[in-house]
XYZ file of C-alpha atoms in Angstrom:
476
model
C 56.030 34.654 -35.665
C 55.827 33.448 -32.084
C 57.169 36.805 -30.924
C 54.521 38.648 -32.997
C 51.767 36.602 -31.323
C 52.813 37.569 -27.768
C 51.094 40.996 -27.723
C 47.849 39.447 -28.973
C 48.030 36.688 -26.351
C 48.750 39.291 -23.705
C 45.755 41.407 -24.856
C 43.507 38.331 -24.796
C 44.562 37.363 -21.270
C 44.032 40.945 -20.117
C 40.505 40.887 -21.524
C 39.869 37.602 -19.708
C 41.156 39.109 -16.506
C 38.538 41.827 -16.812
C 35.617 39.974 -18.434
C 35.585 36.769 -16.339
C 35.340 38.513 -12.943
C 32.816 40.975 -14.398
C 30.674 38.128 -15.707
C 30.959 36.249 -12.414
C 30.006 39.386 -10.522
C 27.007 39.906 -12.798
C 25.768 36.322 -12.461
C 26.351 36.377 -8.708
C 24.464 39.636 -8.420
C 21.531 38.219 -10.349
C 21.455 35.098 -8.162
C 21.623 37.182 -5.004
C 18.827 39.438 -6.279
C 16.644 36.452 -7.162
C 17.317 34.855 -3.782
C 16.541 37.998 -1.807
C 13.587 39.084 -3.918
C 12.092 35.602 -3.560
C 11.858 36.239 0.173
C 10.562 39.774 -0.162
C 7.904 39.325 -2.807
C 5.897 36.620 -1.048
C 3.771 38.619 1.379
C 0.034 39.058 1.741
C -1.464 42.317 0.608
C -2.695 44.241 3.624
C -5.413 45.949 1.662
C -7.700 48.695 2.928
C -11.176 47.265 3.328
C -14.415 48.905 4.351
C -16.869 46.933 6.476
C -19.119 49.666 7.838
C -22.833 50.199 7.247
C -22.312 53.683 5.850
C -20.256 54.985 2.954
C -16.504 55.110 3.387
C -15.365 58.566 4.496
C -12.615 60.414 2.619
C -9.097 59.098 3.261
C -7.788 60.292 6.609
C -11.237 61.224 7.922
C -11.973 58.047 9.911
C -11.959 58.667 13.657
C -8.635 57.244 14.975
C -9.457 57.790 18.645
C -9.171 55.029 21.234
C -12.145 55.205 23.581
C -12.456 53.602 27.023
C -15.216 51.015 27.126
C -17.021 49.359 30.005
C -19.187 46.248 29.923
C -22.575 46.943 31.484
C -25.777 45.063 32.214
C -29.289 45.938 33.304
C -32.277 44.517 35.130
C -34.075 44.237 31.800
C -31.268 42.139 30.270
C -31.184 39.747 33.235
C -34.993 39.492 33.473
C -35.214 38.608 29.777
C -32.562 35.913 30.237
C -34.372 34.444 33.254
C -37.692 34.411 31.404
C -36.159 32.464 28.533
C -34.417 30.030 30.893
C -37.715 29.424 32.692
C -39.277 28.427 29.354
C -36.624 25.802 28.601
C -38.255 22.771 26.946
C -36.498 19.604 28.108
C -35.965 16.625 25.786
C -35.053 13.337 27.538
C -31.710 11.955 26.479
C -31.090 8.455 25.125
C -30.037 6.067 27.886
C -26.267 5.652 27.998
C -25.730 8.378 25.415
C -23.311 10.470 27.524
C -22.058 13.135 25.044
C -22.100 10.855 21.971
C -25.267 12.530 20.643
C -24.132 16.010 21.610
C -24.837 17.827 24.844
C -26.468 15.451 27.335
C -29.909 16.890 28.089
C -30.030 15.664 31.694
C -26.785 17.438 32.481
C -28.098 20.439 30.557
C -30.922 20.640 33.095
C -28.331 21.055 35.838
C -26.497 23.766 33.884
C -29.730 25.671 33.244
C -30.759 25.434 36.900
C -27.384 26.819 37.985
C -27.570 29.552 35.346
C -31.061 30.573 36.449
C -30.655 30.396 40.217
C -26.977 30.781 41.141
C -25.012 32.392 38.315
C -24.454 36.086 39.073
C -24.013 37.994 35.802
C -23.497 41.302 37.597
C -20.605 39.817 39.539
C -19.110 38.434 36.325
C -19.461 41.818 34.594
C -17.514 43.354 37.461
C -14.842 40.684 37.025
C -14.676 41.269 33.251
C -14.154 44.979 33.858
C -11.079 44.399 36.032
C -8.950 44.836 32.899
C -9.068 48.028 30.805
C -11.404 47.756 27.805
C -11.363 49.970 24.731
C -13.097 50.606 21.426
C -11.590 52.081 18.279
C -13.034 52.361 14.773
C -11.051 50.687 11.986
C -12.292 50.269 8.409
C -15.802 51.292 9.401
C -16.408 48.991 12.387
C -15.804 49.337 16.128
C -13.046 47.034 17.369
C -13.110 45.973 21.008
C -9.932 45.041 22.860
C -8.422 44.830 26.309
C -4.938 46.234 26.914
C -3.167 45.150 30.082
C 0.203 46.620 31.055
C 2.475 45.239 33.774
C 1.813 47.084 37.052
C 5.530 47.171 37.814
C 8.590 46.761 35.585
C 11.805 45.950 37.478
C 15.022 47.575 36.320
C 16.551 45.746 33.360
C 13.316 44.099 32.238
C 12.070 44.610 28.702
C 8.344 45.044 28.142
C 7.270 43.140 25.027
C 3.901 43.850 23.361
C 1.972 40.633 22.792
C -1.220 40.435 20.718
C -3.288 37.369 21.663
C -6.164 36.335 19.415
C -9.003 33.963 20.363
C -11.102 31.684 18.162
C -14.573 30.140 18.022
C -16.506 29.514 20.249
C -14.196 31.401 22.578
C -13.670 35.069 23.303
C -11.202 37.551 24.776
C -12.235 36.113 28.167
C -10.219 32.949 27.422
C -7.072 34.935 28.257
C -8.117 36.244 31.688
C -6.188 33.550 33.574
C -3.026 33.785 31.482
C -2.750 37.594 31.443
C -1.393 37.974 35.013
C 1.125 35.198 34.344
C 2.501 37.204 31.407
C 2.292 40.714 32.878
C 3.629 39.651 36.303
C 5.509 36.381 35.696
C 7.849 36.665 38.696
C 4.928 37.161 41.075
C 3.492 33.850 39.893
C 6.750 31.918 40.107
C 7.585 31.860 36.409
C 11.176 32.213 35.206
C 10.716 35.194 32.957
C 14.390 36.089 32.459
C 14.466 39.643 31.160
C 11.014 39.468 29.615
C 7.673 40.833 30.775
C 4.639 41.463 28.574
C 1.933 43.978 27.981
C -0.982 42.061 26.515
C -3.498 43.199 23.911
C -6.519 40.920 23.359
C -8.928 42.082 20.640
C -12.304 40.564 19.870
C -12.529 39.335 16.277
C -15.087 41.516 14.436
C -18.480 39.869 14.823
C -17.491 38.301 18.146
C -18.458 39.701 21.530
C -18.083 43.456 21.805
C -16.464 44.010 18.386
C -18.944 45.213 15.784
C -19.920 42.708 13.107
C -18.894 43.468 9.507
C -21.785 44.818 7.421
C -20.323 43.690 4.092
C -19.612 40.247 2.636
C -16.107 38.845 2.394
C -14.695 39.557 5.860
C -12.125 36.789 6.354
C -8.929 36.157 8.319
C -6.868 38.344 5.966
C -9.209 41.288 6.529
C -8.966 40.631 10.265
C -5.157 40.496 10.095
C -5.057 43.887 8.382
C -7.340 45.439 11.004
C -5.279 44.039 13.876
C -2.060 45.388 12.338
C -3.747 48.781 12.143
C -4.825 48.409 15.764
C -1.257 47.732 16.911
C 0.018 50.659 14.851
C -2.655 52.898 16.359
C -1.456 51.848 19.816
C 2.027 53.011 18.861
C 3.756 49.653 18.403
C 6.257 49.204 15.582
C 7.265 45.622 16.476
C 5.365 43.040 18.488
C 4.793 39.371 19.219
C 1.695 37.421 18.164
C -0.051 34.447 19.749
C -3.087 32.478 18.657
C -5.032 29.245 18.556
C -8.068 28.231 16.491
C -9.012 31.213 14.250
C -6.423 33.190 16.205
C -3.758 30.928 14.714
C -4.965 31.638 11.191
C -5.252 35.391 11.818
C -1.820 35.764 13.431
C -0.253 33.600 10.711
C -1.752 35.945 8.105
C -0.379 38.904 10.085
C 3.117 37.374 9.932
C 2.705 36.796 6.176
C 1.411 40.328 5.687
C 3.920 42.514 7.534
C 6.785 40.249 8.645
C 8.952 43.267 9.410
C 6.654 44.223 12.287
C 6.349 40.725 13.809
C 9.144 39.818 16.203
C 7.805 36.329 16.713
C 4.719 34.152 16.216
C 3.561 31.641 18.838
C 0.772 29.165 18.040
C -1.085 26.405 19.848
C -2.785 25.171 16.676
C -1.358 24.779 13.173
C -3.430 24.591 9.983
C -1.787 22.182 7.542
C -1.933 22.399 3.771
C -3.356 20.137 1.110
C -2.530 16.438 1.157
C -0.138 15.249 -1.540
C 1.130 11.903 -2.778
C 4.352 12.467 -0.853
C 2.398 13.216 2.318
C 0.291 10.079 1.831
C 3.413 7.939 1.438
C 4.860 9.592 4.537
C 1.728 8.689 6.516
C 1.892 5.032 5.444
C 5.641 4.649 6.016
C 5.478 6.553 9.296
C 3.160 3.967 10.808
C 6.030 1.442 10.702
C 9.276 3.449 10.632
C 8.370 7.006 11.756
C 11.991 8.145 11.974
C 12.398 7.480 8.244
C 9.904 10.250 7.405
C 10.991 12.693 10.114
C 8.434 11.749 12.771
C 9.483 11.460 16.387
C 8.258 8.737 18.710
C 5.883 11.264 20.298
C 4.581 12.285 16.860
C 3.751 8.658 16.147
C 2.000 8.265 19.502
C -0.177 11.339 18.865
C -0.738 10.658 15.186
C -1.608 6.951 14.930
C -3.863 5.063 14.399
C -4.222 7.545 11.570
C -7.788 6.826 10.442
C -9.172 7.016 13.968
C -7.394 10.222 15.001
C -7.297 12.093 11.699
C -10.428 10.963 9.883
C -13.112 9.498 12.164
C -12.510 11.873 15.099
C -12.383 14.886 12.789
C -15.573 13.880 10.987
C -17.364 13.483 14.305
C -16.225 16.886 15.545
C -16.707 18.912 12.360
C -20.442 18.775 11.646
C -20.828 22.311 12.990
C -18.168 23.471 10.522
C -20.143 22.381 7.471
C -23.270 24.164 8.717
C -21.387 27.355 9.519
C -19.449 27.309 6.269
C -22.619 27.039 4.194
C -25.814 28.342 5.905
C -24.761 29.976 9.192
C -27.755 32.309 9.461
C -30.290 29.457 9.443
C -28.913 27.585 12.457
C -27.749 30.809 14.039
C -31.191 32.366 14.359
C -32.293 29.594 16.744
C -29.161 29.959 18.864
C -29.573 33.727 18.993
C -33.127 33.303 20.281
C -32.545 30.574 22.864
C -29.922 30.930 25.605
C -30.218 27.209 26.384
C -29.634 26.254 22.757
C -26.677 28.641 22.639
C -25.144 27.162 25.788
C -25.557 23.582 24.556
C -24.025 24.435 21.178
C -21.014 26.254 22.646
C -20.328 24.167 25.754
C -20.397 20.880 23.857
C -17.201 22.106 22.149
C -15.631 22.901 25.512
C -16.215 19.243 26.401
C -14.828 17.155 23.547
C -12.289 19.737 22.335
C -10.775 19.828 25.796
C -10.464 16.051 26.035
C -11.722 13.505 23.507
C -12.471 10.995 26.273
C -15.059 13.376 27.748
C -17.383 12.063 25.045
C -18.027 9.094 27.333
C -18.985 11.141 30.411
C -22.578 12.060 31.266
C -21.467 15.586 32.239
C -19.014 15.904 29.355
C -16.194 16.346 31.874
C -16.869 20.072 31.774
C -16.524 20.777 35.479
C -13.301 18.784 35.750
C -11.471 21.529 33.853
C -13.628 24.653 34.216
C -16.170 26.106 36.606
C -19.739 26.715 35.489
C -19.182 30.422 36.176
C -16.288 30.455 33.700
C -18.178 28.514 31.054
C -21.373 30.550 31.355
C -19.477 33.849 31.327
C -18.120 32.956 27.885
C -21.630 31.996 26.740
C -23.009 35.259 28.117
C -20.536 37.282 26.048
C -22.154 35.765 22.956
C -25.680 36.101 24.363
C -25.712 39.750 25.453
C -24.021 40.903 22.225
C -26.140 38.729 19.864
C -22.865 37.727 18.236
C -23.371 34.016 17.635
C -24.619 34.522 14.040
C -21.793 36.808 12.835
C -19.272 34.566 14.603
C -20.644 31.602 12.641
C -20.517 33.588 9.387
C -16.753 33.813 9.802
C -16.580 30.168 8.687
C -18.476 30.885 5.493
C -16.343 33.916 4.673
C -13.129 31.923 5.066
C -14.032 28.431 3.886
C -16.069 29.426 0.838
C -12.905 30.971 -0.607
C -10.433 28.435 0.773
C -12.113 25.113 1.730
C -9.054 23.477 3.309
C -7.474 26.707 4.613
C -4.276 26.156 2.638
C -4.362 28.872 -0.034
C -1.927 31.123 1.821
C 0.497 28.373 2.825
C 2.540 28.821 -0.347
C 3.618 32.237 0.936
C 5.377 30.746 3.929
C 6.046 32.294 7.329
C 9.641 33.383 7.869
C 9.384 35.138 11.211
C 10.617 33.179 14.275
C 7.863 30.730 15.177
C 7.056 28.765 18.303
C 4.519 25.925 18.388
C 2.960 24.426 21.508
C 1.440 21.070 20.602
C -1.192 20.062 23.164
C -2.004 16.328 23.217
C -5.803 16.723 23.204
C -5.848 19.223 20.324
C -8.302 18.351 17.563
C -5.467 17.349 15.213
C -1.732 16.838 15.653
C 0.667 18.453 13.184
C 4.253 17.128 13.397
C 7.091 19.617 13.253
C 8.319 18.148 9.966
C 4.951 19.040 8.396
C 4.663 22.430 10.056
C 8.015 23.366 8.480
C 6.353 23.335 5.063
C 4.696 26.625 6.008
C 6.606 27.901 9.031
C 10.157 28.165 7.738
C 11.773 29.404 10.951
C 10.541 27.216 13.806
C 12.784 27.855 16.775
C 10.589 26.210 19.401
C 8.311 23.169 19.127
C 6.997 21.812 22.424
C 5.094 18.592 23.091
C 2.882 19.830 25.900
C 2.221 17.290 28.667
C -1.544 17.853 28.888
C -4.301 20.094 27.610
C -6.468 20.553 24.572
C -7.926 23.130 22.205
C -8.645 25.943 24.691
C -5.079 26.068 25.997
C -5.070 29.547 27.560
C -8.371 28.834 29.308
C -7.549 25.294 30.438
C -3.776 25.284 31.008
C -2.759 28.947 31.348
C 0.434 28.227 33.252
C 1.735 25.690 30.730
C 1.002 28.018 27.827
C 2.519 31.033 29.582
C 5.729 29.119 30.278
C 6.016 28.103 26.641
C 5.377 31.656 25.386
C 7.991 33.061 27.767
C 10.602 30.473 26.792
C 9.912 31.106 23.100
C 10.330 34.872 23.444
C 13.523 34.405 25.450
C 14.941 32.378 22.552
C 13.919 35.008 20.008
C 15.435 37.811 22.048
C 18.739 35.944 22.168
C 18.928 35.521 18.375
């Protein structure tokens, strides 16, 4: 009987020898598929919007040409500005107010006097035109950008395309001091290794010389899609991205949208997601034992006292945000009509967002970091283009859909990411928190000084960090 059972036992073991590996292979294949598809599926839809004032043309009929553009001015434009400045109505400031009530009106008198009598807009226009400007029509609106190539590429150097995106109340002009450091790093004493950049700086639609969207709903995702199309139109298949303020949000969306085209993402501001119970516990524990919740000593120094730095300071600095996210056109019409009102509204941000302590200075500390020519040139870009209202609408378009700017965080960013954390930034985001969204952080730098307008204020520090980040990515 035992002998009769041998063939059956042998058949059974043979079946096992075939079925077990087959089953294991099948289960393994399913797990691998699920793992890989989980990474592939989570991307933002690029879409194909239409923001023009006319009807969308048939597919393939939109003009793809890239047209040279030159900033110009006229006697009429300057005379109108001077007339309005001459009619400035002064309101005395409260004694000892410094910048606690907003822009100090006594210092504003000095700014207006300089603007009226010494500021040379024609000279600044000539300076703005030193880099090549272009227009191209994408999704029904004209997109303005500058495109600066290195004048000389030594043998063995690789030219990397870098798209840099500004925010509010900045402009493409914020990057004028950092561009030569990136296109000619060796000339300026930077250790560039094998890397040199060609830099593309677009104006967000509705800002400066980019046409404002004519339809509702134009948010950071729509902007990301347009900027991808811009880079494709310029012939780039892979490129680096850099941004702060809205530029951070836009470039993050670009990395979530087409990660295969983004070689690396560098940010000097990170938008964090919704608060959770775990995050709240982390905040409380971190005040006493920061290392237990993944915070470094420097994180703790920049983060605490929590209520002061993350609640009170943010509330004080975010009044503009509520206005712009709800009724931008109401406040905007006054700013669009008054150059003095526009300057006060914009330059107040360049004070306290550069350094929180400037709140206590009568002049807002503005001239300790920037020249009046630099500050007024940025204001003039808004003034001559009447772009303050559409730039303010950008808050409504984004925040009405996503009040805490966290809706897209669940998608995650898997491209190599570098973060430059400047100590005077509006809010500090520790690396351990940033990792919730940015899954592949290869560089996180605690910058020694500087605030919100990093490229404008500390171009050399930012350029060094960008270069070091790209060097790391290229070595991966």
